[in-house]
Structure formats: C-alpha cells, structure tokens
Tab-separated table of N, CA and C in Angstrom:
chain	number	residue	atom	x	y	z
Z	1	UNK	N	0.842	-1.175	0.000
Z	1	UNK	CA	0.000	0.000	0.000
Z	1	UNK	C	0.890	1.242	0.000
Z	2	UNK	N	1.218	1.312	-1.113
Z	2	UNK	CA	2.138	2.835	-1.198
Z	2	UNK	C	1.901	3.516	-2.499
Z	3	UNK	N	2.059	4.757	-2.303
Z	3	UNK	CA	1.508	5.772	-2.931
Z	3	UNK	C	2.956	6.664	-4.034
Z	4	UNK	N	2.816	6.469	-5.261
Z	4	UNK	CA	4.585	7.008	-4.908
Z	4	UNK	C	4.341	8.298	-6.082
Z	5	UNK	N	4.395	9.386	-5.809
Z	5	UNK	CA	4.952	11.064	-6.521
Z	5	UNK	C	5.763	10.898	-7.457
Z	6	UNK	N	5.398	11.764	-8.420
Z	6	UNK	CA	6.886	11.788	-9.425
Z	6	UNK	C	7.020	13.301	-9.669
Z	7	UNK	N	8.563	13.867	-9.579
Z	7	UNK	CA	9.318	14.989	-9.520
Z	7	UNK	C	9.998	15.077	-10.164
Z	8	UNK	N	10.291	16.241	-11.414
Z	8	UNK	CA	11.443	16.391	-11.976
Z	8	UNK	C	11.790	17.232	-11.205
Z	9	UNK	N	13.225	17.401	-10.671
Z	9	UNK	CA	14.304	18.744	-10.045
Z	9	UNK	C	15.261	18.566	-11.040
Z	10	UNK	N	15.579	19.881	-11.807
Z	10	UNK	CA	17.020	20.357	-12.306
Z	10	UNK	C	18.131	21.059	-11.298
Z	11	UNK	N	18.954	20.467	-11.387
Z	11	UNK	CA	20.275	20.895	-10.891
Z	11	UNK	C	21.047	22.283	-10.921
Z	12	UNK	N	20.867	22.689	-12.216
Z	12	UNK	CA	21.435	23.609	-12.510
Z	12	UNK	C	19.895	24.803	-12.060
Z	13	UNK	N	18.981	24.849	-12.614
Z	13	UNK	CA	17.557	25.355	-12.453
Z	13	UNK	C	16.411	25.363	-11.505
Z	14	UNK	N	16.199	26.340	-10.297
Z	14	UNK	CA	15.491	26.053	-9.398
Z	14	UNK	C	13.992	25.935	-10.168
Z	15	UNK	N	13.751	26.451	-11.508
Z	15	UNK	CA	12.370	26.441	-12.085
Z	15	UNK	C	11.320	26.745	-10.995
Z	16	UNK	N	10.375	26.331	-11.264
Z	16	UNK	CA	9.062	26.703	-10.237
Z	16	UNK	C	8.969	25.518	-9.315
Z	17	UNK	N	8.126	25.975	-8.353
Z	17	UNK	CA	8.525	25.971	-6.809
Z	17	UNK	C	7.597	23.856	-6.750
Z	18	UNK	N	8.317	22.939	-7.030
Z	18	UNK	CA	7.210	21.632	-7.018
Z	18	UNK	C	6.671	21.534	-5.801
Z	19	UNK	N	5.677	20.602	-6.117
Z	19	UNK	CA	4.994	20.245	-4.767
Z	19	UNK	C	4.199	18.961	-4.841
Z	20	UNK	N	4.198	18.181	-3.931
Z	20	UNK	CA	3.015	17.027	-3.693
Z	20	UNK	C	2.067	17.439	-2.623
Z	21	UNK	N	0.923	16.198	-2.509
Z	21	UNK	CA	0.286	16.511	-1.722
Z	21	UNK	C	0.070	15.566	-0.718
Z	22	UNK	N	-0.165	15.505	0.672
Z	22	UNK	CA	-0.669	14.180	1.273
Z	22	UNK	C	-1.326	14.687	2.265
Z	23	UNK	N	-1.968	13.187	3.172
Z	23	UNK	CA	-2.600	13.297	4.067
Z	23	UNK	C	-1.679	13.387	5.566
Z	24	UNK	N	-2.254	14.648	6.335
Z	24	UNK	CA	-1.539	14.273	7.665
Z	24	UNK	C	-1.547	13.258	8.457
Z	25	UNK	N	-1.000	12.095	9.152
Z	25	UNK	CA	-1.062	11.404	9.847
Z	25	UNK	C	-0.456	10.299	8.629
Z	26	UNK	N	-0.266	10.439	7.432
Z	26	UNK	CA	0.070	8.936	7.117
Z	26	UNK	C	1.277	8.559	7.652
Z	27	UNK	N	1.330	7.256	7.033
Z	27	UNK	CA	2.854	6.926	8.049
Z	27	UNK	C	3.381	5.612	6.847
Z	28	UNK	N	4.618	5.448	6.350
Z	28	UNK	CA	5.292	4.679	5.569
Z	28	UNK	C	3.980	4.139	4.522
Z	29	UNK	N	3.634	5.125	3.995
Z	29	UNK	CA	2.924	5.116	2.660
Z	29	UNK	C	2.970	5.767	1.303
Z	30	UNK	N	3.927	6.953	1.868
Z	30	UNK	CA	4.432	7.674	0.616
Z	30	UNK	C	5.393	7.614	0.419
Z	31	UNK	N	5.676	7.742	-0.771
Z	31	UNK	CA	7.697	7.502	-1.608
Z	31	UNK	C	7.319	8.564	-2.349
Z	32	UNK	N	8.216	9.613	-2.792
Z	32	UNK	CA	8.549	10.279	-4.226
Z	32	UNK	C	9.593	9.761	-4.929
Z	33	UNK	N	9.671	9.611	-6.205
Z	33	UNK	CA	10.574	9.319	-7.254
Z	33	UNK	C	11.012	10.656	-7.726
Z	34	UNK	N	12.058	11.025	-7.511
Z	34	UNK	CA	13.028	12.573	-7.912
Z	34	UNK	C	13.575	12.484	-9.073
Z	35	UNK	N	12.759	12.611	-10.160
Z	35	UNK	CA	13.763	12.205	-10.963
Z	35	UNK	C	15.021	13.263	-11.642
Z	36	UNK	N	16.459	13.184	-11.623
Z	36	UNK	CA	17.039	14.645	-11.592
Z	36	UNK	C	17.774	14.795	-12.606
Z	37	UNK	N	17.727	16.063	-13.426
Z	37	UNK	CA	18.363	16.425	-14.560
Z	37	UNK	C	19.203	17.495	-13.989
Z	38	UNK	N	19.998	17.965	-15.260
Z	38	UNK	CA	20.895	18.927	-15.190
Z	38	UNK	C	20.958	19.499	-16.415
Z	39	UNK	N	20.638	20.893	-16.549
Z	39	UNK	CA	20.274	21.774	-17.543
Z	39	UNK	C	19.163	21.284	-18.624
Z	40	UNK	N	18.664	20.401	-17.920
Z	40	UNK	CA	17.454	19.741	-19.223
Z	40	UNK	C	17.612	18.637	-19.149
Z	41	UNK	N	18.939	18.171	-19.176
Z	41	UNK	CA	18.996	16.121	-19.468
Z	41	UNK	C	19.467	15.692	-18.307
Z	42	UNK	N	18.764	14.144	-18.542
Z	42	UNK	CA	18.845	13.359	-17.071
Z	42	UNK	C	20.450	13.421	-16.567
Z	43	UNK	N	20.772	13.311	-15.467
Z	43	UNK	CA	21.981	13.785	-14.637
Z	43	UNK	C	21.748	12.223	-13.418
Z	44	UNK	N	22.874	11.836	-14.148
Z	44	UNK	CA	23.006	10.508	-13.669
Z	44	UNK	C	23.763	10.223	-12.334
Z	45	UNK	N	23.051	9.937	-11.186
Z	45	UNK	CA	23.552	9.938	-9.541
Z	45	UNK	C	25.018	9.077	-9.285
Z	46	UNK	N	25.710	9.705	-8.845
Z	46	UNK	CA	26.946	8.662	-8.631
Z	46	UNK	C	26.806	8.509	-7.152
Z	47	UNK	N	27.598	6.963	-7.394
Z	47	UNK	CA	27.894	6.466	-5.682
Z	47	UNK	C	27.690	7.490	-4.612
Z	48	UNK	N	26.861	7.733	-3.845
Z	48	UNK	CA	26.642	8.436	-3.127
Z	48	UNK	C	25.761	8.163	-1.340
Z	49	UNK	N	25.902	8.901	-0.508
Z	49	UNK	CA	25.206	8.747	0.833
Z	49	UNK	C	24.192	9.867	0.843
Z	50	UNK	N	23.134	9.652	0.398
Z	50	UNK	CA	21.830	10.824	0.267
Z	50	UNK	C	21.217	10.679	1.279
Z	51	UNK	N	20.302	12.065	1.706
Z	51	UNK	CA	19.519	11.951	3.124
Z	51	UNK	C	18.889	13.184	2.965
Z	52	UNK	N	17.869	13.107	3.517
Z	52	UNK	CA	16.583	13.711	3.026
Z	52	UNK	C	16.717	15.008	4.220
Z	53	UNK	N	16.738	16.244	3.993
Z	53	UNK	CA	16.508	17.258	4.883
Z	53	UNK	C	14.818	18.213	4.672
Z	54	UNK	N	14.049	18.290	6.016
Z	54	UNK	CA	13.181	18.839	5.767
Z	54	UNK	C	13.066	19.782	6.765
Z	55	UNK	N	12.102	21.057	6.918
Z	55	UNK	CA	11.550	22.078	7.468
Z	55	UNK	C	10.014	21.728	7.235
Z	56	UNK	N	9.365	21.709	8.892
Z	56	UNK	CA	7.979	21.678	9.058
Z	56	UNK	C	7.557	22.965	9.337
Z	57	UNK	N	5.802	23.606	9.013
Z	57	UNK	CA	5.401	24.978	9.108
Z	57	UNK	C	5.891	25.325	10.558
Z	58	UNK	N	5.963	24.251	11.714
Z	58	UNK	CA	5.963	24.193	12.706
Z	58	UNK	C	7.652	25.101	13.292
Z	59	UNK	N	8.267	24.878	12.275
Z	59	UNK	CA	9.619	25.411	12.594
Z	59	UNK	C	10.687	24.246	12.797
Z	60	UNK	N	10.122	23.207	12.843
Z	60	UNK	CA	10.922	21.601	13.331
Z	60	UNK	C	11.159	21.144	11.993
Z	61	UNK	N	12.141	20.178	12.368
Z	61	UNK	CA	12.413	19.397	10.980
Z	61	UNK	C	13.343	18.734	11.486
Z	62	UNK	N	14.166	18.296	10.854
Z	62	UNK	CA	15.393	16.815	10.368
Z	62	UNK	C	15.923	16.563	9.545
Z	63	UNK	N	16.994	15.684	9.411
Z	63	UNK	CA	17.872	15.084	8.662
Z	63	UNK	C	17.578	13.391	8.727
Z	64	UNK	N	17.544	12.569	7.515
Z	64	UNK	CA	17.019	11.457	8.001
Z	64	UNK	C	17.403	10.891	6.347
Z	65	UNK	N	18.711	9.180	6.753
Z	65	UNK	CA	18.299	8.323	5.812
Z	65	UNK	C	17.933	7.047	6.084
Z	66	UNK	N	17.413	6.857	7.033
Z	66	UNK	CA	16.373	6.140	7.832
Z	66	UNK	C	15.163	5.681	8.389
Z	67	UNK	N	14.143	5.125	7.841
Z	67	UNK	CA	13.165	5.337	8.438
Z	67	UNK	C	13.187	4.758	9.981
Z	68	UNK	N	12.024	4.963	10.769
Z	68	UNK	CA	12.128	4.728	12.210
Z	68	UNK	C	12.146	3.224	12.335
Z	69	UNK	N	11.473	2.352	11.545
Z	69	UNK	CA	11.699	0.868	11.351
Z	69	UNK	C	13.085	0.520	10.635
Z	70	UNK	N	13.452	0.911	10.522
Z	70	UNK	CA	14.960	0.614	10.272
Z	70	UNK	C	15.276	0.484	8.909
Z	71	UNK	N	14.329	0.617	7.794
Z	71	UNK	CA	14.401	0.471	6.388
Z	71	UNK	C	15.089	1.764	6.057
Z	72	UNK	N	16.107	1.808	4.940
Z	72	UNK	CA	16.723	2.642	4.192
Z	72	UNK	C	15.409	3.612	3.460
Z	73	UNK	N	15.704	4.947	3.753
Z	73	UNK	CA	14.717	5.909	3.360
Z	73	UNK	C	15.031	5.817	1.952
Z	74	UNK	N	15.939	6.194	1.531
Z	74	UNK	CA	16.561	6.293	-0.021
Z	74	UNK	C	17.079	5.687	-0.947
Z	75	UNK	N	16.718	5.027	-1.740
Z	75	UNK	CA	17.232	4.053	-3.255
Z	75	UNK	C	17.361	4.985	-4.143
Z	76	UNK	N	18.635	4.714	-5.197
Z	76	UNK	CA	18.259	5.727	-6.854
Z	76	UNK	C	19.259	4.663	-7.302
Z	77	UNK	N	19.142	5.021	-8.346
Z	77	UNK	CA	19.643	4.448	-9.647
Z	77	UNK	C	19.088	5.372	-11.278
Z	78	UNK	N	20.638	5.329	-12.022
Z	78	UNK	CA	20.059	5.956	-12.940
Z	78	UNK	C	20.429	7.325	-12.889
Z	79	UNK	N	19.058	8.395	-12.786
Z	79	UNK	CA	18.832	9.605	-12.896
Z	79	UNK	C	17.907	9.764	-11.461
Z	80	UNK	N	17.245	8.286	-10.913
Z	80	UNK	CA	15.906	9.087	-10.206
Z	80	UNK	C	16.424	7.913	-8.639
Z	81	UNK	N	16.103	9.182	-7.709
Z	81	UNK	CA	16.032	9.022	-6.201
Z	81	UNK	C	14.950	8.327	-5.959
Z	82	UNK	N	14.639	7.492	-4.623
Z	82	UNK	CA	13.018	7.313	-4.481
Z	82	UNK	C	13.415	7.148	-3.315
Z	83	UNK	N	12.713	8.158	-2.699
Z	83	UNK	CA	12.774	8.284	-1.099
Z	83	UNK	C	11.054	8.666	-0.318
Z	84	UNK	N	11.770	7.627	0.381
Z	84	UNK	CA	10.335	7.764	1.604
Z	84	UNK	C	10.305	8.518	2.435
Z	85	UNK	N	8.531	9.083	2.486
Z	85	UNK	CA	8.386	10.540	3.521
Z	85	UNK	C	8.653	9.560	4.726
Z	86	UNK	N	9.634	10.034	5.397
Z	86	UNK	CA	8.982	9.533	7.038
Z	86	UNK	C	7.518	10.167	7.612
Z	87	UNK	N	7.426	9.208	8.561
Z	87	UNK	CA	6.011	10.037	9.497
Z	87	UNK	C	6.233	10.845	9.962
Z	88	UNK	N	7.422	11.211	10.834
Z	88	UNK	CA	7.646	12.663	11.481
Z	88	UNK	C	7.380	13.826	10.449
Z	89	UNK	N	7.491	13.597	9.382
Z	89	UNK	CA	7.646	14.902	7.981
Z	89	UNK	C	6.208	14.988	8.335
Z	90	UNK	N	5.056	14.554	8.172
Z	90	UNK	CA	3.743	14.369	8.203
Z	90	UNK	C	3.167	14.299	9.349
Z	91	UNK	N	3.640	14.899	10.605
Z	91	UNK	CA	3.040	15.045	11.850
Z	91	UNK	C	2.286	16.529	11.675
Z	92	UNK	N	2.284	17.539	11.179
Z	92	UNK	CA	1.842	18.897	10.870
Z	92	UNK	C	1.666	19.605	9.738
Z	93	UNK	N	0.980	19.799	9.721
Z	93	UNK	CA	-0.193	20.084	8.441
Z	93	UNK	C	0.700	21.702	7.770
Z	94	UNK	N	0.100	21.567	6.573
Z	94	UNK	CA	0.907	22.610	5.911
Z	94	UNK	C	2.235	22.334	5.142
Z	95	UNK	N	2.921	23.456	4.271
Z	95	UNK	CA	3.995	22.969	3.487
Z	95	UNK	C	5.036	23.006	4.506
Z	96	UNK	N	5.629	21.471	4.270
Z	96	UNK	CA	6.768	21.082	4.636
Z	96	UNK	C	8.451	21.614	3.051
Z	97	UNK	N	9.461	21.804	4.011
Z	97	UNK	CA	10.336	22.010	3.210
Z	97	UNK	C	11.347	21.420	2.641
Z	98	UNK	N	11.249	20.187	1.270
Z	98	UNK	CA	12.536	19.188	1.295
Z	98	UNK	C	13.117	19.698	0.819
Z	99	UNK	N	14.343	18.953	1.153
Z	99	UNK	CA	15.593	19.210	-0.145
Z	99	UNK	C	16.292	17.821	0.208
Z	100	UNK	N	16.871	16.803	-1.107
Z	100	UNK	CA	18.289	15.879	-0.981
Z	100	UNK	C	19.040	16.436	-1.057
Z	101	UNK	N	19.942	15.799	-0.052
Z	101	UNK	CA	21.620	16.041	-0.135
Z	101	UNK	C	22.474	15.142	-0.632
Z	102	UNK	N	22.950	14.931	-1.605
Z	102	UNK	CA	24.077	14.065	-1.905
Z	102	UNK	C	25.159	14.258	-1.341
Z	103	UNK	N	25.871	13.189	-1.220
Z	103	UNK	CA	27.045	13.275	-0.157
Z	103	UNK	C	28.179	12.529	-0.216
Z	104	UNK	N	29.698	12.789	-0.707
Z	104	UNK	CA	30.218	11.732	-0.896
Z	104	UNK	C	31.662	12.427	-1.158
Z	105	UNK	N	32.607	11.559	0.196
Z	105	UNK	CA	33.820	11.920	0.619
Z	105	UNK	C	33.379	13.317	1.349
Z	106	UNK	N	34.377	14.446	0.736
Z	106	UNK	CA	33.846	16.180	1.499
Z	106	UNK	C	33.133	16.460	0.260
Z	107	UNK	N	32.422	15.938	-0.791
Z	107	UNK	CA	31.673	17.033	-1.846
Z	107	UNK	C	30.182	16.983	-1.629
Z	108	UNK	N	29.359	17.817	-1.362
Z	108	UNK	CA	28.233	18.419	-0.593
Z	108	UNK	C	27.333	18.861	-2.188
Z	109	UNK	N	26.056	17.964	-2.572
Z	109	UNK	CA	25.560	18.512	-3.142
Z	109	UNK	C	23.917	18.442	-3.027
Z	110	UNK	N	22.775	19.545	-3.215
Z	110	UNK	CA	21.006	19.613	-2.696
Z	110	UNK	C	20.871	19.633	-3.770
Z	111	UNK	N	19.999	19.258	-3.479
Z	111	UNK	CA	18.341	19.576	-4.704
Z	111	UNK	C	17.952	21.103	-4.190
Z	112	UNK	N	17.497	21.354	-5.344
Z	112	UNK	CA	16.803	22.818	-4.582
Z	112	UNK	C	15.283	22.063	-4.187
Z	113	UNK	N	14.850	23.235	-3.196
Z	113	UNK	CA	13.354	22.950	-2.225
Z	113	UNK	C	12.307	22.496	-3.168
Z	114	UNK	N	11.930	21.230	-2.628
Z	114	UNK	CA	10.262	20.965	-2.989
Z	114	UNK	C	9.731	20.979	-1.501
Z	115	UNK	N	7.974	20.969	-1.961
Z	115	UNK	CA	7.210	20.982	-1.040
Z	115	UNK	C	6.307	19.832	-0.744
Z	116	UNK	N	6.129	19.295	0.347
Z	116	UNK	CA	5.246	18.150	0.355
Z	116	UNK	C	4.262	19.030	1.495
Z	117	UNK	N	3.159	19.337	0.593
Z	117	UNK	CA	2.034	19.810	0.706
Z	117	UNK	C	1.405	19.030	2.211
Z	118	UNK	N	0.969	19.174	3.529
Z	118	UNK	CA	0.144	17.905	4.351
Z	118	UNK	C	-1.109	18.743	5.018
Z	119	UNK	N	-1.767	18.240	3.643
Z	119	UNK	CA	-3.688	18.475	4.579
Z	119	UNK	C	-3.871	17.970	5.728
Z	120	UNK	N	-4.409	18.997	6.337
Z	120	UNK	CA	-4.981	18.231	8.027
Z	120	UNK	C	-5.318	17.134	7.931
Z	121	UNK	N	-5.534	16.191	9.262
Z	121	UNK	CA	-6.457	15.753	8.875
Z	121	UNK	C	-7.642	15.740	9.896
Z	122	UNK	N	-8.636	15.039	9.298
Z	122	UNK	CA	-10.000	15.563	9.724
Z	122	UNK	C	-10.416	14.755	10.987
Z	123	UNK	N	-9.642	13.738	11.792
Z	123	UNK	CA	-9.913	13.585	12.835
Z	123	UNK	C	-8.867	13.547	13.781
Z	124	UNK	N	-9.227	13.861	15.341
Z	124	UNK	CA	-8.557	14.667	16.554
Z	124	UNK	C	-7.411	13.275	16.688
Z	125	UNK	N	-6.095	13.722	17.015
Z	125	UNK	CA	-5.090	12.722	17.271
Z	125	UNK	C	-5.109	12.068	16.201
C-alpha cells in the first residue's frame, strides 16, 4: 500500500517551486521518485550517501536516511532518487520544506526545495 509522486528537479535550475500533496497522519505510505536532470537532461547519480533534509510549518524538521523501522529511506539508480516521507515529515499540516543532499567523501551537493504539501487531517489525534 504505497503511494509514490513523481518529480522532476534540475540541478542547474530552481524552475518553479514543485509540490506534492498528502494526508496528515500517514505513516510509511508515501515515496517520491526525484527524478534529476541537469540543464534539461537526465543527470546521472553517482555512488553516493543521500539523506533527506526537511523544514515543518511548525519550525521543526530533520535530517534522516532512515526510516524509524529501520528500512533505508533512499534508493536511486540511474537519474531518479526514491525516497520515503517519514512520518515525522507528516506530523503537521501545511507545506513542509525538502531538499536531498548528496554526499560523498567532502563534496556536498542539494536539490533545490520541494514541497510536500500535508492536509490536516479531519480527525482529533
């Protein structure tokens, strides 16, 4: 039962601002597929340690390539990432702020910001 987004991010191009949408409270049901170019053409991921950084409306957020069950948040191959929202990302309603980080030896590289959109939800707790 999983739900999975698809994203183009350019590298070179912050373009317009993406976004998904979900429900608050889900929990290990959503994945996005990132798929990432560079100046237009697919931009192929090398060996790398990626980890998902987010900002909640709340002011909270994290660093995480982990989910809380112990499964690897992040797979790619190719051109495209597929990383799972954790539940903490989805504890508070409103746009949340991602970005990947690629990571490997000292070279430091993000995605620019997407948004994972999280509608309330409609019952208490």
């Amino acid at each position: 039962m999983t739900i999975t987004h698809e994203l183009t991010l350019d590298l070179k191009h912050k373009g317009e601002l993406a976004h998904i949408e979900v429900v608050q409270g889900d929990a290990f049901t959503r994945q996005v597929d990132l798929m990432l170019q560079c100046g237009g053409e697919d931009w192929t991921i090398p060996v790398c340690d990626p980890v998902v950084r987010y900002c909640k409306p709340d002011g909270t957020g994290g660093i995480y390539d982990t989910l809380p069950d112990g499964q690897p948040a992040i797979v790619y191959a190719g051109n495209v990432l597929t990383l799972a929202l954790a539940p903490q990302m989805l504890t508070c309603s409103g746009p949340v702020q991602v970005q990947v980080e690629l990571n490997t030896q000292e070279k430091r590289l993000a995605t620019f910001t997407f948004l994972v959109v999280v509608e309330p939800g409609v019952a208490p707790n």
